[in-house]
Amino acid sequence: MVWPPARGRWRSPIHTAGLSLTLPILPLAPPLDDPRPLELAAPQAADLEAARALSDAGQRAFELGHYDEAIARWEHAYMLLPADEAALLEATLLYKITLAHQQAYTLDGDRRHLELALRLLDRYRTHVRADDEESLADSDERRATLLRLLEEQDAAEQDAAEQDAAEQDAACEPATAASEAADQGDQPDALAHAPGEPPPPRLDAEAQARRRYRLEVSLGASATALGAAATWGLALTSALGADINRQMSLTSDYETLASLDRRGRTYNRTAVASGVLAGALLATGVALLVDARRHRPAPLAKQAPTLGLGPGALEVRF
């Protein structure tokens, strides 16, 4: 008897739904010239029963399309077989696991299934007899199918990589063209746009930059001026406080001293508040002016003065 069964007797669900090789028969039927008794030792019989159950469970999982489970069941069954029985059924299990990996690839597209199936099929081929031409032809055909699937996946991955590279190049082309136009001085004038239409993005950005610059300059100048005024107030209240101290040193009248003390405390509080306010305003003003200078937009191109109609009068534009 030939193991695994010949191509015409044993097919995977790829060709036919009749893949069914059960383990209960052959492991219990040694060759006629085998001197071993038909009764196996107890440990071997227990392992064989467990392997038989796992093989049946793997067959059911395969028929239901649960190929990963079928692979795990059959591999476990092979590990439980005694050494002599494993040698007898190794080709069968290798072929069944190969089919399961090939079917699993059709579900998840994982190329590892194809690679494992190819290695297992090569191992299975070493167990096929040289005169079993039908089994050899079947293994050759299946190996060619696995190699074709691997080549198709490699080609698909290469096409996807080339498409991604082309999309990235296409996305970079506008920026590259704009950069080259700017280098060659061919960039269109951002100020040239039809009346009533929204300005180009460049003009809008430049207008926003100029508005920001003018706002920062005016706020910074105002804050600096107010800070200078607060500093002058600090100096004035400090001088008045010093004068109060001088007057208090020249009199001994209680009511006069009390009045001078109240005025002195008022001047002191005013001086402290003026100092804090002056520091905050000066710091803010200087920061705004520095930022405005740092982000100062480029000056507009000089234009010749033009004479035109303004709202109710003539106006000259520079």
PDB file of C-alpha atoms in Angstrom:
ATOM      1  CA  MET A   1       0.000   0.000   0.000  1.00  0.00           C
ATOM      2  CA  VAL A   2       1.352   3.426  -0.966  1.00  0.00           C
ATOM      3  CA  TRP A   3       1.537   6.256   1.574  1.00  0.00           C
ATOM      4  CA  PRO A   4       0.261   8.859   1.159  1.00  0.00           C
ATOM      5  CA  PRO A   5      -2.588   7.603  -1.062  1.00  0.00           C
ATOM      6  CA  ALA A   6      -2.193   8.246  -4.743  1.00  0.00           C
ATOM      7  CA  ARG A   7      -3.486  11.406  -6.343  1.00  0.00           C
ATOM      8  CA  GLY A   8      -6.676   9.786  -7.624  1.00  0.00           C
ATOM      9  CA  ARG A   9      -7.649   8.471  -4.184  1.00  0.00           C
ATOM     10  CA  TRP A  10      -6.971  11.492  -1.968  1.00  0.00           C
ATOM     11  CA  ARG A  11      -7.718  15.098  -2.802  1.00  0.00           C
ATOM     12  CA  SER A  12      -7.852  18.381  -0.902  1.00  0.00           C
ATOM     13  CA  PRO A  13     -10.953  20.610  -0.946  1.00  0.00           C
ATOM     14  CA  ILE A  14      -9.143  22.666  -3.584  1.00  0.00           C
ATOM     15  CA  HIS A  15     -10.062  19.929  -6.093  1.00  0.00           C
ATOM     16  CA  THR A  16     -12.633  17.814  -4.290  1.00  0.00           C
ATOM     17  CA  ALA A  17     -14.346  17.698  -0.938  1.00  0.00           C
ATOM     18  CA  GLY A  18     -13.221  14.173  -0.160  1.00  0.00           C
ATOM     19  CA  LEU A  19      -9.990  14.648   1.846  1.00  0.00           C
ATOM     20  CA  SER A  20     -10.421  12.059   4.573  1.00  0.00           C
ATOM     21  CA  LEU A  21      -7.649   9.827   5.809  1.00  0.00           C
ATOM     22  CA  THR A  22      -8.354   8.480   9.255  1.00  0.00           C
ATOM     23  CA  LEU A  23      -5.755   7.084  11.559  1.00  0.00           C
ATOM     24  CA  PRO A  24      -7.704   4.176  13.113  1.00  0.00           C
ATOM     25  CA  ILE A  25      -6.889   1.674  10.329  1.00  0.00           C
ATOM     26  CA  LEU A  26      -3.232   1.659   9.347  1.00  0.00           C
ATOM     27  CA  PRO A  27      -1.506   2.133  12.694  1.00  0.00           C
ATOM     28  CA  LEU A  28      -3.305  -0.997  13.901  1.00  0.00           C
ATOM     29  CA  ALA A  29      -2.462  -3.038  10.793  1.00  0.00           C
ATOM     30  CA  PRO A  30       1.300  -3.751  10.548  1.00  0.00           C
ATOM     31  CA  PRO A  31       2.683  -5.629   7.522  1.00  0.00           C
ATOM     32  CA  LEU A  32       2.051  -9.362   7.395  1.00  0.00           C
ATOM     33  CA  ASP A  33       5.729 -10.158   7.832  1.00  0.00           C
ATOM     34  CA  ASP A  34       5.982  -7.921  10.934  1.00  0.00           C
ATOM     35  CA  PRO A  35       6.664 -10.188  13.941  1.00  0.00           C
ATOM     36  CA  ARG A  36       5.062  -7.695  16.329  1.00  0.00           C
ATOM     37  CA  PRO A  37       1.846  -8.781  18.026  1.00  0.00           C
ATOM     38  CA  LEU A  38      -1.351  -6.979  17.078  1.00  0.00           C
ATOM     39  CA  GLU A  39      -1.864  -5.825  20.647  1.00  0.00           C
ATOM     40  CA  LEU A  40       0.123  -2.640  21.391  1.00  0.00           C
ATOM     41  CA  ALA A  41       1.626  -1.784  24.745  1.00  0.00           C
ATOM     42  CA  ALA A  42      -0.614   0.279  27.005  1.00  0.00           C
ATOM     43  CA  PRO A  43       1.346   3.601  26.769  1.00  0.00           C
ATOM     44  CA  GLN A  44       1.543   3.331  22.967  1.00  0.00           C
ATOM     45  CA  ALA A  45      -2.144   2.527  22.721  1.00  0.00           C
ATOM     46  CA  ALA A  46      -3.047   5.581  24.834  1.00  0.00           C
ATOM     47  CA  ASP A  47      -0.878   7.878  22.720  1.00  0.00           C
ATOM     48  CA  LEU A  48      -2.305   6.391  19.562  1.00  0.00           C
ATOM     49  CA  GLU A  49      -5.862   6.958  20.755  1.00  0.00           C
ATOM     50  CA  ALA A  50      -5.061  10.594  21.573  1.00  0.00           C
ATOM     51  CA  ALA A  51      -3.388  11.063  18.178  1.00  0.00           C
ATOM     52  CA  ARG A  52      -6.391   9.447  16.487  1.00  0.00           C
ATOM     53  CA  ALA A  53      -8.777  11.853  18.235  1.00  0.00           C
ATOM     54  CA  LEU A  54      -6.621  14.853  17.345  1.00  0.00           C
ATOM     55  CA  SER A  55      -6.403  13.747  13.718  1.00  0.00           C
ATOM     56  CA  ASP A  56     -10.188  13.433  13.500  1.00  0.00           C
ATOM     57  CA  ALA A  57     -10.612  16.851  15.122  1.00  0.00           C
ATOM     58  CA  GLY A  58      -8.158  18.337  12.639  1.00  0.00           C
ATOM     59  CA  GLN A  59     -10.073  16.781   9.743  1.00  0.00           C
ATOM     60  CA  ARG A  60     -13.329  18.318  10.991  1.00  0.00           C
ATOM     61  CA  ALA A  61     -11.688  21.716  11.412  1.00  0.00           C
ATOM     62  CA  PHE A  62     -10.249  21.484   7.885  1.00  0.00           C
ATOM     63  CA  GLU A  63     -13.640  20.683   6.386  1.00  0.00           C
ATOM     64  CA  LEU A  64     -15.161  23.655   8.241  1.00  0.00           C
ATOM     65  CA  GLY A  65     -12.479  26.005   6.920  1.00  0.00           C
ATOM     66  CA  HIS A  66     -10.705  26.442  10.278  1.00  0.00           C
ATOM     67  CA  TYR A  67      -7.290  25.822   8.798  1.00  0.00           C
ATOM     68  CA  ASP A  68      -5.160  27.188  11.628  1.00  0.00           C
ATOM     69  CA  GLU A  69      -6.940  24.875  14.052  1.00  0.00           C
ATOM     70  CA  ALA A  70      -6.512  21.939  11.673  1.00  0.00           C
ATOM     71  CA  ILE A  71      -2.777  22.617  11.426  1.00  0.00           C
ATOM     72  CA  ALA A  72      -2.429  22.722  15.213  1.00  0.00           C
ATOM     73  CA  ARG A  73      -4.434  19.471  15.669  1.00  0.00           C
ATOM     74  CA  TRP A  74      -2.463  17.531  13.065  1.00  0.00           C
ATOM     75  CA  GLU A  75       0.900  18.739  14.340  1.00  0.00           C
ATOM     76  CA  HIS A  76      -0.087  17.701  17.864  1.00  0.00           C
ATOM     77  CA  ALA A  77      -1.243  14.315  16.571  1.00  0.00           C
ATOM     78  CA  TYR A  78       2.088  13.756  14.853  1.00  0.00           C
ATOM     79  CA  MET A  79       3.982  14.552  18.058  1.00  0.00           C
ATOM     80  CA  LEU A  80       1.951  11.964  19.991  1.00  0.00           C
ATOM     81  CA  LEU A  81       2.517   9.086  17.563  1.00  0.00           C
ATOM     82  CA  PRO A  82       5.092   6.455  18.566  1.00  0.00           C
ATOM     83  CA  ALA A  83       8.294   6.562  16.556  1.00  0.00           C
ATOM     84  CA  ASP A  84       7.470   3.638  14.278  1.00  0.00           C
ATOM     85  CA  GLU A  85       3.926   4.831  13.642  1.00  0.00           C
ATOM     86  CA  ALA A  86       5.140   8.391  13.032  1.00  0.00           C
ATOM     87  CA  ALA A  87       7.501   7.136  10.351  1.00  0.00           C
ATOM     88  CA  LEU A  88       4.594   5.352   8.693  1.00  0.00           C
ATOM     89  CA  LEU A  89       2.207   8.329   8.725  1.00  0.00           C
ATOM     90  CA  GLU A  90       4.635  11.252   8.436  1.00  0.00           C
ATOM     91  CA  ALA A  91       4.022  11.664   4.707  1.00  0.00           C
ATOM     92  CA  THR A  92       0.265  11.726   5.234  1.00  0.00           C
ATOM     93  CA  LEU A  93       0.384  14.380   7.934  1.00  0.00           C
ATOM     94  CA  LEU A  94       2.927  16.471   6.024  1.00  0.00           C
ATOM     95  CA  TYR A  95       0.658  16.546   2.988  1.00  0.00           C
ATOM     96  CA  LYS A  96      -2.433  17.398   5.023  1.00  0.00           C
ATOM     97  CA  ILE A  97      -0.654  20.235   6.853  1.00  0.00           C
ATOM     98  CA  THR A  98       0.623  21.522   3.495  1.00  0.00           C
ATOM     99  CA  LEU A  99      -2.939  21.693   2.180  1.00  0.00           C
ATOM    100  CA  ALA A 100      -4.106  23.448   5.345  1.00  0.00           C
ATOM    101  CA  HIS A 101      -1.419  26.128   5.001  1.00  0.00           C
ATOM    102  CA  GLN A 102      -2.319  26.675   1.348  1.00  0.00           C
ATOM    103  CA  GLN A 103      -5.993  27.059   2.222  1.00  0.00           C
ATOM    104  CA  ALA A 104      -5.166  29.393   5.146  1.00  0.00           C
ATOM    105  CA  TYR A 105      -3.320  31.657   2.705  1.00  0.00           C
ATOM    106  CA  THR A 106      -6.507  32.099   0.686  1.00  0.00           C
ATOM    107  CA  LEU A 107      -8.155  33.528   3.823  1.00  0.00           C
ATOM    108  CA  ASP A 108      -5.581  35.924   5.271  1.00  0.00           C
ATOM    109  CA  GLY A 109      -3.033  36.379   2.455  1.00  0.00           C
ATOM    110  CA  ASP A 110      -0.102  35.785   4.841  1.00  0.00           C
ATOM    111  CA  ARG A 111       2.890  34.720   2.754  1.00  0.00           C
ATOM    112  CA  ARG A 112       4.257  32.709   5.694  1.00  0.00           C
ATOM    113  CA  HIS A 113       1.597  30.089   4.945  1.00  0.00           C
ATOM    114  CA  LEU A 114       2.974  29.709   1.418  1.00  0.00           C
ATOM    115  CA  GLU A 115       6.567  29.496   2.638  1.00  0.00           C
ATOM    116  CA  LEU A 116       5.689  26.853   5.258  1.00  0.00           C
ATOM    117  CA  ALA A 117       3.595  24.903   2.757  1.00  0.00           C
ATOM    118  CA  LEU A 118       6.502  24.885   0.299  1.00  0.00           C
ATOM    119  CA  ARG A 119       8.953  23.547   2.908  1.00  0.00           C
ATOM    120  CA  LEU A 120       6.495  20.896   4.120  1.00  0.00           C
ATOM    121  CA  LEU A 121       5.773  19.812   0.541  1.00  0.00           C
ATOM    122  CA  ASP A 122       9.498  19.356  -0.089  1.00  0.00           C
ATOM    123  CA  ARG A 123       9.715  17.172   3.032  1.00  0.00           C
ATOM    124  CA  TYR A 124       6.666  15.197   1.897  1.00  0.00           C
ATOM    125  CA  ARG A 125       8.277  14.559  -1.480  1.00  0.00           C
ATOM    126  CA  THR A 126      11.203  12.774   0.198  1.00  0.00           C
ATOM    127  CA  HIS A 127       8.724  10.150   1.455  1.00  0.00           C
ATOM    128  CA  VAL A 128       7.154   9.472  -1.955  1.00  0.00           C
ATOM    129  CA  ARG A 129       8.444   6.373  -3.717  1.00  0.00           C
ATOM    130  CA  ALA A 130      10.269   6.906  -6.977  1.00  0.00           C
ATOM    131  CA  ASP A 131       7.834   4.638  -8.860  1.00  0.00           C
ATOM    132  CA  ASP A 132       4.746   6.525  -7.599  1.00  0.00           C
ATOM    133  CA  GLU A 133       4.551   8.772 -10.633  1.00  0.00           C
ATOM    134  CA  GLU A 134       1.054  10.043  -9.909  1.00  0.00           C
ATOM    135  CA  SER A 135       1.937  11.284  -6.401  1.00  0.00           C
ATOM    136  CA  LEU A 136       5.152  12.833  -7.694  1.00  0.00           C
ATOM    137  CA  ALA A 137       3.264  14.650 -10.446  1.00  0.00           C
ATOM    138  CA  ASP A 138       0.703  15.895  -7.924  1.00  0.00           C
ATOM    139  CA  SER A 139       3.430  17.251  -5.623  1.00  0.00           C
ATOM    140  CA  ASP A 140       5.170  18.919  -8.583  1.00  0.00           C
ATOM    141  CA  GLU A 141       1.921  20.576  -9.649  1.00  0.00           C
ATOM    142  CA  ARG A 142       1.200  21.789  -6.129  1.00  0.00           C
ATOM    143  CA  ARG A 143       4.753  23.094  -5.743  1.00  0.00           C
ATOM    144  CA  ALA A 144       4.403  25.056  -8.983  1.00  0.00           C
ATOM    145  CA  THR A 145       1.149  26.532  -7.657  1.00  0.00           C
ATOM    146  CA  LEU A 146       2.814  27.634  -4.422  1.00  0.00           C
ATOM    147  CA  LEU A 147       5.719  29.212  -6.300  1.00  0.00           C
ATOM    148  CA  ARG A 148       3.297  31.036  -8.606  1.00  0.00           C
ATOM    149  CA  LEU A 149       1.362  32.426  -5.634  1.00  0.00           C
ATOM    150  CA  LEU A 150       4.600  33.646  -4.056  1.00  0.00           C
ATOM    151  CA  GLU A 151       5.651  35.347  -7.301  1.00  0.00           C
ATOM    152  CA  GLU A 152       2.239  36.994  -7.650  1.00  0.00           C
ATOM    153  CA  GLN A 153       2.438  38.349  -4.110  1.00  0.00           C
ATOM    154  CA  ASP A 154       5.959  39.673  -4.699  1.00  0.00           C
ATOM    155  CA  ALA A 155       4.784  41.407  -7.873  1.00  0.00           C
ATOM    156  CA  ALA A 156       1.769  42.907  -6.077  1.00  0.00           C
ATOM    157  CA  GLU A 157       3.972  44.222  -3.264  1.00  0.00           C
ATOM    158  CA  GLN A 158       6.403  45.731  -5.785  1.00  0.00           C
ATOM    159  CA  ASP A 159       3.539  47.397  -7.690  1.00  0.00           C
ATOM    160  CA  ALA A 160       2.157  48.832  -4.444  1.00  0.00           C
ATOM    161  CA  ALA A 161       5.585  50.204  -3.510  1.00  0.00           C
ATOM    162  CA  GLU A 162       6.018  51.786  -6.953  1.00  0.00           C
ATOM    163  CA  GLN A 163       2.539  53.315  -6.756  1.00  0.00           C
ATOM    164  CA  ASP A 164       3.291  54.810  -3.335  1.00  0.00           C
ATOM    165  CA  ALA A 165       6.540  56.260  -4.662  1.00  0.00           C
ATOM    166  CA  ALA A 166       4.717  57.727  -7.676  1.00  0.00           C
ATOM    167  CA  GLU A 167       2.085  59.314  -5.429  1.00  0.00           C
ATOM    168  CA  GLN A 168       4.783  60.848  -3.232  1.00  0.00           C
ATOM    169  CA  ASP A 169       6.569  62.224  -6.299  1.00  0.00           C
ATOM    170  CA  ALA A 170       3.302  63.668  -7.608  1.00  0.00           C
ATOM    171  CA  ALA A 171       2.645  65.330  -4.258  1.00  0.00           C
ATOM    172  CA  CYS A 172       6.114  66.909  -4.294  1.00  0.00           C
ATOM    173  CA  GLU A 173       5.896  68.191  -7.885  1.00  0.00           C
ATOM    174  CA  PRO A 174       3.848  71.382  -7.150  1.00  0.00           C
ATOM    175  CA  ALA A 175       6.210  72.438  -4.377  1.00  0.00           C
ATOM    176  CA  THR A 176       9.222  71.693  -6.567  1.00  0.00           C
ATOM    177  CA  ALA A 177       7.754  73.652  -9.479  1.00  0.00           C
ATOM    178  CA  ALA A 178       6.983  76.630  -7.248  1.00  0.00           C
ATOM    179  CA  SER A 179      10.504  76.555  -5.818  1.00  0.00           C
ATOM    180  CA  GLU A 180      12.049  76.443  -9.285  1.00  0.00           C
ATOM    181  CA  ALA A 181       9.840  79.297 -10.474  1.00  0.00           C
ATOM    182  CA  ALA A 182      10.889  81.383  -7.478  1.00  0.00           C
ATOM    183  CA  ASP A 183      14.558  80.645  -8.149  1.00  0.00           C
ATOM    184  CA  GLN A 184      14.192  81.675 -11.793  1.00  0.00           C
ATOM    185  CA  GLY A 185      12.262  84.831 -10.985  1.00  0.00           C
ATOM    186  CA  ASP A 186       9.126  83.586 -12.777  1.00  0.00           C
ATOM    187  CA  GLN A 187       6.882  83.683  -9.727  1.00  0.00           C
ATOM    188  CA  PRO A 188       3.675  85.582 -10.611  1.00  0.00           C
ATOM    189  CA  ASP A 189       3.012  88.917  -8.991  1.00  0.00           C
ATOM    190  CA  ALA A 190       0.809  88.347  -5.965  1.00  0.00           C
ATOM    191  CA  LEU A 191      -0.597  91.884  -6.275  1.00  0.00           C
ATOM    192  CA  ALA A 192      -2.049  91.175  -9.718  1.00  0.00           C
ATOM    193  CA  HIS A 193      -5.614  89.957  -9.252  1.00  0.00           C
ATOM    194  CA  ALA A 194      -8.929  90.976 -10.741  1.00  0.00           C
ATOM    195  CA  PRO A 195     -11.016  93.539  -8.830  1.00  0.00           C
ATOM    196  CA  GLY A 196     -13.717  91.963  -6.724  1.00  0.00           C
ATOM    197  CA  GLU A 197     -11.888  88.629  -6.469  1.00  0.00           C
ATOM    198  CA  PRO A 198     -10.249  87.460  -3.254  1.00  0.00           C
ATOM    199  CA  PRO A 199      -6.517  88.174  -3.167  1.00  0.00           C
ATOM    200  CA  PRO A 200      -4.063  85.348  -3.702  1.00  0.00           C
ATOM    201  CA  PRO A 201      -2.840  83.562  -0.562  1.00  0.00           C
ATOM    202  CA  ARG A 202       0.543  85.268  -0.759  1.00  0.00           C
ATOM    203  CA  LEU A 203      -1.000  88.752  -0.818  1.00  0.00           C
ATOM    204  CA  ASP A 204      -3.338  87.859   2.029  1.00  0.00           C
ATOM    205  CA  ALA A 205      -0.424  86.561   4.112  1.00  0.00           C
ATOM    206  CA  GLU A 206       1.614  89.706   3.439  1.00  0.00           C
ATOM    207  CA  ALA A 207      -1.334  91.910   4.394  1.00  0.00           C
ATOM    208  CA  GLN A 208      -1.774  90.001   7.639  1.00  0.00           C
ATOM    209  CA  ALA A 209       1.942  90.323   8.380  1.00  0.00           C
ATOM    210  CA  ARG A 210       1.806  94.092   7.844  1.00  0.00           C
ATOM    211  CA  ARG A 211      -1.284  94.444  10.023  1.00  0.00           C
ATOM    212  CA  ARG A 212       0.403  92.465  12.759  1.00  0.00           C
ATOM    213  CA  TYR A 213       3.535  94.589  12.457  1.00  0.00           C
ATOM    214  CA  ARG A 214       1.604  97.857  12.719  1.00  0.00           C
ATOM    215  CA  LEU A 215      -0.429  96.575  15.679  1.00  0.00           C
ATOM    216  CA  GLU A 216       2.657  95.418  17.575  1.00  0.00           C
ATOM    217  CA  VAL A 217       4.464  98.697  16.912  1.00  0.00           C
ATOM    218  CA  SER A 218       1.548 100.839  18.079  1.00  0.00           C
ATOM    219  CA  LEU A 219       0.860  98.692  21.156  1.00  0.00           C
ATOM    220  CA  GLY A 220       4.549  98.491  22.015  1.00  0.00           C
ATOM    221  CA  ALA A 221       5.007 102.249  21.664  1.00  0.00           C
ATOM    222  CA  SER A 222       1.908 102.938  23.756  1.00  0.00           C
ATOM    223  CA  ALA A 223       2.960 100.539  26.493  1.00  0.00           C
ATOM    224  CA  THR A 224       6.453 102.013  26.540  1.00  0.00           C
ATOM    225  CA  ALA A 225       5.083 105.554  26.780  1.00  0.00           C
ATOM    226  CA  LEU A 226       2.737 104.591  29.613  1.00  0.00           C
ATOM    227  CA  GLY A 227       5.613 102.835  31.352  1.00  0.00           C
ATOM    228  CA  ALA A 228       7.693 105.998  31.071  1.00  0.00           C
ATOM    229  CA  ALA A 229       4.812 108.018  32.545  1.00  0.00           C
ATOM    230  CA  ALA A 230       4.496 105.546  35.406  1.00  0.00           C
ATOM    231  CA  THR A 231       8.232 105.868  35.980  1.00  0.00           C
ATOM    232  CA  TRP A 232       7.848 109.663  36.167  1.00  0.00           C
ATOM    233  CA  GLY A 233       5.017 109.144  38.691  1.00  0.00           C
ATOM    234  CA  LEU A 234       7.301 106.874  40.714  1.00  0.00           C
ATOM    235  CA  ALA A 235      10.000 109.554  40.778  1.00  0.00           C
ATOM    236  CA  LEU A 236       7.486 112.269  41.749  1.00  0.00           C
ATOM    237  CA  THR A 237       5.901 110.308  44.609  1.00  0.00           C
ATOM    238  CA  SER A 238       9.350 109.302  45.857  1.00  0.00           C
ATOM    239  CA  ALA A 239      10.385 112.964  45.944  1.00  0.00           C
ATOM    240  CA  LEU A 240       7.172 113.915  47.787  1.00  0.00           C
ATOM    241  CA  GLY A 241       7.756 111.156  50.291  1.00  0.00           C
ATOM    242  CA  ALA A 242      11.271 112.405  50.926  1.00  0.00           C
ATOM    243  CA  ASP A 243       9.889 115.920  51.487  1.00  0.00           C
ATOM    244  CA  ILE A 244       7.370 114.511  54.018  1.00  0.00           C
ATOM    245  CA  ASN A 245      10.208 112.888  55.913  1.00  0.00           C
ATOM    246  CA  ARG A 246      12.090 116.195  55.951  1.00  0.00           C
ATOM    247  CA  GLN A 247       9.012 118.068  57.298  1.00  0.00           C
ATOM    248  CA  MET A 248       8.390 115.455  59.991  1.00  0.00           C
ATOM    249  CA  SER A 249      11.938 115.906  61.247  1.00  0.00           C
ATOM    250  CA  LEU A 250      11.345 119.666  61.700  1.00  0.00           C
ATOM    251  CA  THR A 251       8.129 119.562  63.790  1.00  0.00           C
ATOM    252  CA  SER A 252       7.068 118.087  67.092  1.00  0.00           C
ATOM    253  CA  ASP A 253       3.338 118.869  66.912  1.00  0.00           C
ATOM    254  CA  TYR A 254       1.305 115.663  67.232  1.00  0.00           C
ATOM    255  CA  GLU A 255      -1.475 116.641  64.822  1.00  0.00           C
ATOM    256  CA  THR A 256       1.017 117.863  62.246  1.00  0.00           C
ATOM    257  CA  LEU A 257       3.020 114.660  62.554  1.00  0.00           C
ATOM    258  CA  ALA A 258      -0.136 112.538  62.159  1.00  0.00           C
ATOM    259  CA  SER A 259      -1.174 114.474  59.052  1.00  0.00           C
ATOM    260  CA  LEU A 260       2.299 114.217  57.552  1.00  0.00           C
ATOM    261  CA  ASP A 261       2.376 110.477  58.310  1.00  0.00           C
ATOM    262  CA  ARG A 262      -0.901 109.881  56.481  1.00  0.00           C
ATOM    263  CA  ARG A 263       0.350 111.813  53.456  1.00  0.00           C
ATOM    264  CA  GLY A 264       3.655 109.959  53.537  1.00  0.00           C
ATOM    265  CA  ARG A 265       1.919 106.554  53.574  1.00  0.00           C
ATOM    266  CA  THR A 266      -0.213 107.603  50.608  1.00  0.00           C
ATOM    267  CA  TYR A 267       2.878 108.681  48.694  1.00  0.00           C
ATOM    268  CA  ASN A 268       4.603 105.393  49.534  1.00  0.00           C
ATOM    269  CA  ARG A 269       1.681 103.286  48.263  1.00  0.00           C
ATOM    270  CA  THR A 270       1.487 105.395  45.120  1.00  0.00           C
ATOM    271  CA  ALA A 271       5.230 105.019  44.544  1.00  0.00           C
ATOM    272  CA  VAL A 272       5.055 101.224  44.912  1.00  0.00           C
ATOM    273  CA  ALA A 273       2.084 100.962  42.541  1.00  0.00           C
ATOM    274  CA  SER A 274       3.779 103.272  40.038  1.00  0.00           C
ATOM    275  CA  GLY A 275       6.937 101.192  40.139  1.00  0.00           C
ATOM    276  CA  VAL A 276       5.099  97.897  39.533  1.00  0.00           C
ATOM    277  CA  LEU A 277       3.011  99.418  36.746  1.00  0.00           C
ATOM    278  CA  ALA A 278       6.047 101.026  35.133  1.00  0.00           C
ATOM    279  CA  GLY A 279       7.955  97.736  35.129  1.00  0.00           C
ATOM    280  CA  ALA A 280       5.063  95.782  33.595  1.00  0.00           C
ATOM    281  CA  LEU A 281       4.353  98.382  30.917  1.00  0.00           C
ATOM    282  CA  LEU A 282       7.983  98.841  29.967  1.00  0.00           C
ATOM    283  CA  ALA A 283       8.587  95.080  29.750  1.00  0.00           C
ATOM    284  CA  THR A 284       5.476  94.589  27.607  1.00  0.00           C
ATOM    285  CA  GLY A 285       6.251  97.518  25.339  1.00  0.00           C
ATOM    286  CA  VAL A 286       9.851  96.518  24.760  1.00  0.00           C
ATOM    287  CA  ALA A 287       8.833  92.896  24.057  1.00  0.00           C
ATOM    288  CA  LEU A 288       6.246  94.000  21.493  1.00  0.00           C
ATOM    289  CA  LEU A 289       8.692  96.311  19.761  1.00  0.00           C
ATOM    290  CA  VAL A 290      11.381  93.625  19.616  1.00  0.00           C
ATOM    291  CA  ASP A 291       8.918  91.066  18.193  1.00  0.00           C
ATOM    292  CA  ALA A 292       7.678  93.599  15.644  1.00  0.00           C
ATOM    293  CA  ARG A 293      11.231  94.288  14.524  1.00  0.00           C
ATOM    294  CA  ARG A 294      11.956  90.578  14.257  1.00  0.00           C
ATOM    295  CA  HIS A 295       8.864  89.930  12.091  1.00  0.00           C
ATOM    296  CA  ARG A 296       9.025  93.126  10.115  1.00  0.00           C
ATOM    297  CA  PRO A 297       7.706  92.430   6.595  1.00  0.00           C
ATOM    298  CA  ALA A 298       9.662  93.292   3.516  1.00  0.00           C
ATOM    299  CA  PRO A 299       8.907  96.754   2.116  1.00  0.00           C
ATOM    300  CA  LEU A 300       6.536  96.945  -0.800  1.00  0.00           C
ATOM    301  CA  ALA A 301       7.934  97.760  -4.198  1.00  0.00           C
ATOM    302  CA  LYS A 302       8.089 101.459  -4.825  1.00  0.00           C
ATOM    303  CA  GLN A 303       5.339 102.742  -7.071  1.00  0.00           C
ATOM    304  CA  ALA A 304       5.034 106.028  -8.931  1.00  0.00           C
ATOM    305  CA  PRO A 305       2.480 108.446  -7.499  1.00  0.00           C
ATOM    306  CA  THR A 306      -0.894 108.198  -9.218  1.00  0.00           C
ATOM    307  CA  LEU A 307      -3.780 110.621  -9.350  1.00  0.00           C
ATOM    308  CA  GLY A 308      -7.309 109.270  -9.096  1.00  0.00           C
ATOM    309  CA  LEU A 309     -10.809 109.874  -7.841  1.00  0.00           C
ATOM    310  CA  GLY A 310     -11.314 109.361  -4.147  1.00  0.00           C
ATOM    311  CA  PRO A 311     -14.470 109.548  -2.036  1.00  0.00           C
ATOM    312  CA  GLY A 312     -15.675 113.031  -2.973  1.00  0.00           C
ATOM    313  CA  ALA A 313     -12.324 114.434  -4.086  1.00  0.00           C
ATOM    314  CA  LEU A 314      -9.145 113.799  -5.951  1.00  0.00           C
ATOM    315  CA  GLU A 315      -6.537 111.764  -4.172  1.00  0.00           C
ATOM    316  CA  VAL A 316      -2.894 111.111  -4.764  1.00  0.00           C
ATOM    317  CA  ARG A 317      -1.603 107.579  -4.147  1.00  0.00           C
ATOM    318  CA  PHE A 318       2.045 106.921  -3.417  1.00  0.00           C
TER     319      PHE A 318
END
